Tab-separated table of C-alpha atoms in Angstrom:
chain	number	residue	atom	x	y	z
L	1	UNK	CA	-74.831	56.302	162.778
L	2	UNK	CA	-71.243	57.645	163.170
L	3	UNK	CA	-70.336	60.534	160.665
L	4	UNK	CA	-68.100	59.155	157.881
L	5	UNK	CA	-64.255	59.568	158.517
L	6	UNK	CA	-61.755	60.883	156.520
L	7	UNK	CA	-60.177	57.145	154.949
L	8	UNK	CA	-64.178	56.436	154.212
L	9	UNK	CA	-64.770	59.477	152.030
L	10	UNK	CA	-61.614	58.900	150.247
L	11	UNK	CA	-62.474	54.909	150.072
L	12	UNK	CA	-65.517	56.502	148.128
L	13	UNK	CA	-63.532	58.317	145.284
L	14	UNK	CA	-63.885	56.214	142.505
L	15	UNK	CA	-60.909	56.655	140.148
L	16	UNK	CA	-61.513	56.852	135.935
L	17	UNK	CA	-61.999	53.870	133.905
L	18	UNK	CA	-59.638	53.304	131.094
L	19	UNK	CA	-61.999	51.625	128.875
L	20	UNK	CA	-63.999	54.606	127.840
L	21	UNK	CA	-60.765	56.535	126.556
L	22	UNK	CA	-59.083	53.167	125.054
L	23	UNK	CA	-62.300	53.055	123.085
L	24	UNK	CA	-62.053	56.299	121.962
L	25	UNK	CA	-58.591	56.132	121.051
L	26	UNK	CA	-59.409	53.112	119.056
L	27	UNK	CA	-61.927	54.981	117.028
L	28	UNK	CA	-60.251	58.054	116.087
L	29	UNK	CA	-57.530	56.221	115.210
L	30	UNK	CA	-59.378	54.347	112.828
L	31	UNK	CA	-60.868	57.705	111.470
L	32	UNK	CA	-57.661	59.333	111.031
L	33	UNK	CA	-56.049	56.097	109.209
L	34	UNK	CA	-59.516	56.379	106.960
L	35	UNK	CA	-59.793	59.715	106.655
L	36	UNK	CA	-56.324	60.866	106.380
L	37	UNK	CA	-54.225	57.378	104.330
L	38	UNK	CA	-57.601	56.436	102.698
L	39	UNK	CA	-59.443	59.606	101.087
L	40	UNK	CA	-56.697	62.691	101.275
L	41	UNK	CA	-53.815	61.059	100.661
L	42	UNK	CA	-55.342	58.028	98.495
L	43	UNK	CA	-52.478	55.382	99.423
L	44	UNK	CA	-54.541	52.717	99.765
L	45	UNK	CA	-58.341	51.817	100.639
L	46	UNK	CA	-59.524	48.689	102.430
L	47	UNK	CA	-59.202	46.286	100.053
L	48	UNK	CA	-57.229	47.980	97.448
L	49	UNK	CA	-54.033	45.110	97.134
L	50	UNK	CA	-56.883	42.375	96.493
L	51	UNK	CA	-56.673	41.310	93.006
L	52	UNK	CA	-60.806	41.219	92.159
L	53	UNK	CA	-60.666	44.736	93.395
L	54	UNK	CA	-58.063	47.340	91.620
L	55	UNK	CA	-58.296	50.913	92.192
L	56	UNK	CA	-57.907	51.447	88.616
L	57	UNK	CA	-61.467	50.296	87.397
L	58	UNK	CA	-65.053	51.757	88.291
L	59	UNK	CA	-65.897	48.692	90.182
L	60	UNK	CA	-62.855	48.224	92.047
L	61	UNK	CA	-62.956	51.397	93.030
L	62	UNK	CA	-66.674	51.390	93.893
L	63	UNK	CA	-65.826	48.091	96.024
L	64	UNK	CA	-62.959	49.636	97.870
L	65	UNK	CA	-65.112	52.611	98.369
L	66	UNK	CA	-68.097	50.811	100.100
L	67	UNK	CA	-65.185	48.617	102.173
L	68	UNK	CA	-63.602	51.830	103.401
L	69	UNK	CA	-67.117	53.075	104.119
L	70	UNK	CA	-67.838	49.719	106.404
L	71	UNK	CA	-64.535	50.592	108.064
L	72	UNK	CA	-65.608	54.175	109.047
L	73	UNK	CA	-69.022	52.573	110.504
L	74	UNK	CA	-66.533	50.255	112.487
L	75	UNK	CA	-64.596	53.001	114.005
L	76	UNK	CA	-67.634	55.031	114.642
L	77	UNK	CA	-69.142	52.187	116.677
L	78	UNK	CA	-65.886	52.317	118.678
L	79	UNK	CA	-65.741	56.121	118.942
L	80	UNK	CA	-69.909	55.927	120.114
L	81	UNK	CA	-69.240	53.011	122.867
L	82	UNK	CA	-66.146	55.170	124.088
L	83	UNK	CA	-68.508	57.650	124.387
L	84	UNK	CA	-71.079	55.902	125.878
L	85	UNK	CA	-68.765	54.348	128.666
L	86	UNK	CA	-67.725	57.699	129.161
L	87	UNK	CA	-71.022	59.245	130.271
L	88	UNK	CA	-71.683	55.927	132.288
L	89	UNK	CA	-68.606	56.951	134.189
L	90	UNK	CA	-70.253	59.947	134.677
L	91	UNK	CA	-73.196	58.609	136.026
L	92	UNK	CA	-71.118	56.281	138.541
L	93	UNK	CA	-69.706	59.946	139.736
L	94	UNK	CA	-66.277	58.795	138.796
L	95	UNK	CA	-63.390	61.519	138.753
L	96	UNK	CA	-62.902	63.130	135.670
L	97	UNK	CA	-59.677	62.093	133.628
L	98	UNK	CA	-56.960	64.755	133.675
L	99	UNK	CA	-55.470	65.524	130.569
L	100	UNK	CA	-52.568	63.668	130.802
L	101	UNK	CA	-54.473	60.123	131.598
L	102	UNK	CA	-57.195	61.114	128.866
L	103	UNK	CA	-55.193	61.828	126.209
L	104	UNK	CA	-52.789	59.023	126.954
L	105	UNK	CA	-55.765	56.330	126.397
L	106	UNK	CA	-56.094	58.056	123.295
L	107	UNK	CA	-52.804	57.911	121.866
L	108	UNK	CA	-52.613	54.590	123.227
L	109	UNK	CA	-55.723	53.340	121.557
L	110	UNK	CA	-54.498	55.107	118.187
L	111	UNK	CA	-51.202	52.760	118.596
L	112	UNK	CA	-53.025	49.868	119.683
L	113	UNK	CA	-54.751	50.466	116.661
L	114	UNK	CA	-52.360	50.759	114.010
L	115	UNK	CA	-50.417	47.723	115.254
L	116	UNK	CA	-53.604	45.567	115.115
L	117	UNK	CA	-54.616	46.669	111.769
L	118	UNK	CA	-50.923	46.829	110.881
L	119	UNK	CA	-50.287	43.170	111.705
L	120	UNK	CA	-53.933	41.777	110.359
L	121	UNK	CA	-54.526	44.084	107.077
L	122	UNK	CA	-50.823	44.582	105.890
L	123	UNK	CA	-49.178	41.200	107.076
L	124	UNK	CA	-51.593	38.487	107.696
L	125	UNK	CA	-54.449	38.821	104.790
L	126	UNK	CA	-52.493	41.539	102.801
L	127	UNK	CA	-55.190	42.783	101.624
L	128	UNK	CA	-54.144	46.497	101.676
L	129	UNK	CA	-50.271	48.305	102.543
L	130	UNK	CA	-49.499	51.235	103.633
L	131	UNK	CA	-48.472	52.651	100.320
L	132	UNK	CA	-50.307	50.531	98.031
L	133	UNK	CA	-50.042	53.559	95.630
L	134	UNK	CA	-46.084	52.794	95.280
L	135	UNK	CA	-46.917	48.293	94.578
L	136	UNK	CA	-46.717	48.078	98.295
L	137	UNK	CA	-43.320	48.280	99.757
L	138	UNK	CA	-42.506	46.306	102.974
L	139	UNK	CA	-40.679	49.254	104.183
L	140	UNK	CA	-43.598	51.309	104.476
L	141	UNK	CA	-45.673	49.207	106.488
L	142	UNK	CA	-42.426	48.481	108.829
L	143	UNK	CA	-42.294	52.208	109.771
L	144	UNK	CA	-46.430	52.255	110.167
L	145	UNK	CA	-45.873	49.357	113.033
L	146	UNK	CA	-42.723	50.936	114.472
L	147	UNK	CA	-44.910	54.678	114.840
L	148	UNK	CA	-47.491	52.488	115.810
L	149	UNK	CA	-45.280	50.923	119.016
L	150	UNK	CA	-44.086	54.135	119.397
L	151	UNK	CA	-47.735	54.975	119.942
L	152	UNK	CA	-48.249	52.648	122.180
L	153	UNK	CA	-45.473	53.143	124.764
L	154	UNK	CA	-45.677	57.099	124.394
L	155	UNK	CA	-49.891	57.326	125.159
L	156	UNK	CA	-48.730	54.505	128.098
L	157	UNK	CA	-46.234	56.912	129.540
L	158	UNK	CA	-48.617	59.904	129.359
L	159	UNK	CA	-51.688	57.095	131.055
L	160	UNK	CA	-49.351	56.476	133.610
L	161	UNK	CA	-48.829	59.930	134.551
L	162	UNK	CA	-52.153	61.490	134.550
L	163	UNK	CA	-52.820	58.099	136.938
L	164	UNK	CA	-50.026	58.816	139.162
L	165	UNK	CA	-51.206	62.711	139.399
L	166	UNK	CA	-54.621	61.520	140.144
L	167	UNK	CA	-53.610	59.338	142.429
L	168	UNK	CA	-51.601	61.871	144.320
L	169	UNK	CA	-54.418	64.074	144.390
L	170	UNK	CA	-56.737	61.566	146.152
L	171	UNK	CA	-54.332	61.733	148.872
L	172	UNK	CA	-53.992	65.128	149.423
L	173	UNK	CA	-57.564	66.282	148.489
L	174	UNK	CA	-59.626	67.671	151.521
L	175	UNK	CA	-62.369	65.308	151.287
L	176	UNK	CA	-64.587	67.812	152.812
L	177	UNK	CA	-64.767	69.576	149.199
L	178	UNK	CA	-66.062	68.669	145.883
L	179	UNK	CA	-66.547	65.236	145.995
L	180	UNK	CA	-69.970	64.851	146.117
């Protein structure tokens, strides 16, 4: 059996995934929209601009409180399979993300986010705003989707270079060392 060459061991790097940090970004942008717009800065909570359920009585509150609490399961679940796909990754002996990739998925995921939730929970079933605090002004939720684009195309950027860098590095990596 010939000794592998130099374009086979390179053939064998197996790049990151993006899933795993998409995932992640997804999830801790769902904990910092709960934790942050929900709880410290009380400007709204899930279901707070739904008539049955005002802020302003026990059991509207209590509602709003258990509906935030099934959103904070929801991003968990996305923060736990980010995590899982991560160590899977792991497993497969893929390259580690550098930080510019990693942290791009994440910002990108936090965008990707916002805009869904933005566009669903704000505009489609309205049943929360950004500043529900203030009767829900349409310029408030227009800024949350713009930041939220913003997001999008900034964590994209900062993906594209960490891939690029990576990329690079696969070229000029001696394959003889540390890829085992």
């Amino acid at each position: 059996m010939a000794a592998p060459t130099t374009s086979d061991r390179f053939a064998a790097v197996k790049t990151p995934r993006v899933l795993p940090g998409v995932l992640l970004g997804l999830g801790l942008g769902g904990f910092i929209d709960g934790i942050v717009l929900h709880e410290i800065l009380q400007w709204h909570h899930m279901v707070s601009h739904v008539e049955d359920y005002p802020t302003d009585t026990l059991a509207g509150l209590q509602a709003n409180t258990v509906a935030d609490g099934v959103f904070h399961v929801a991003a968990w679940l996305l923060v736990m399979a980010g995590t899982t796909l991560t160590v899977l990754s792991w497993r497969e002996r893929r390259v580690a993300p550098n930080w510019s990739f990693h942290f791009g998925l994440l910002v990108m995921g936090w965008g990707i986010f916002n805009v869904i939730e933005g566009l669903i929970d704000h505009q489609i079933l309205q049943i929360h705003h950004v500043r529900d605090d203030l009767g829900a002004p349409l310029s408030w939720d227009i800024g949350f989707l713009i930041f939220s684009v913003l997001l999008v195309v900034v964590g994209w950027l900062l993906y594209k270079r960490g891939a690029r860098q990576l990329e690079s590095q696969s070229i000029t990596r001696d394959p003889s060392v540390g890829n085992r």
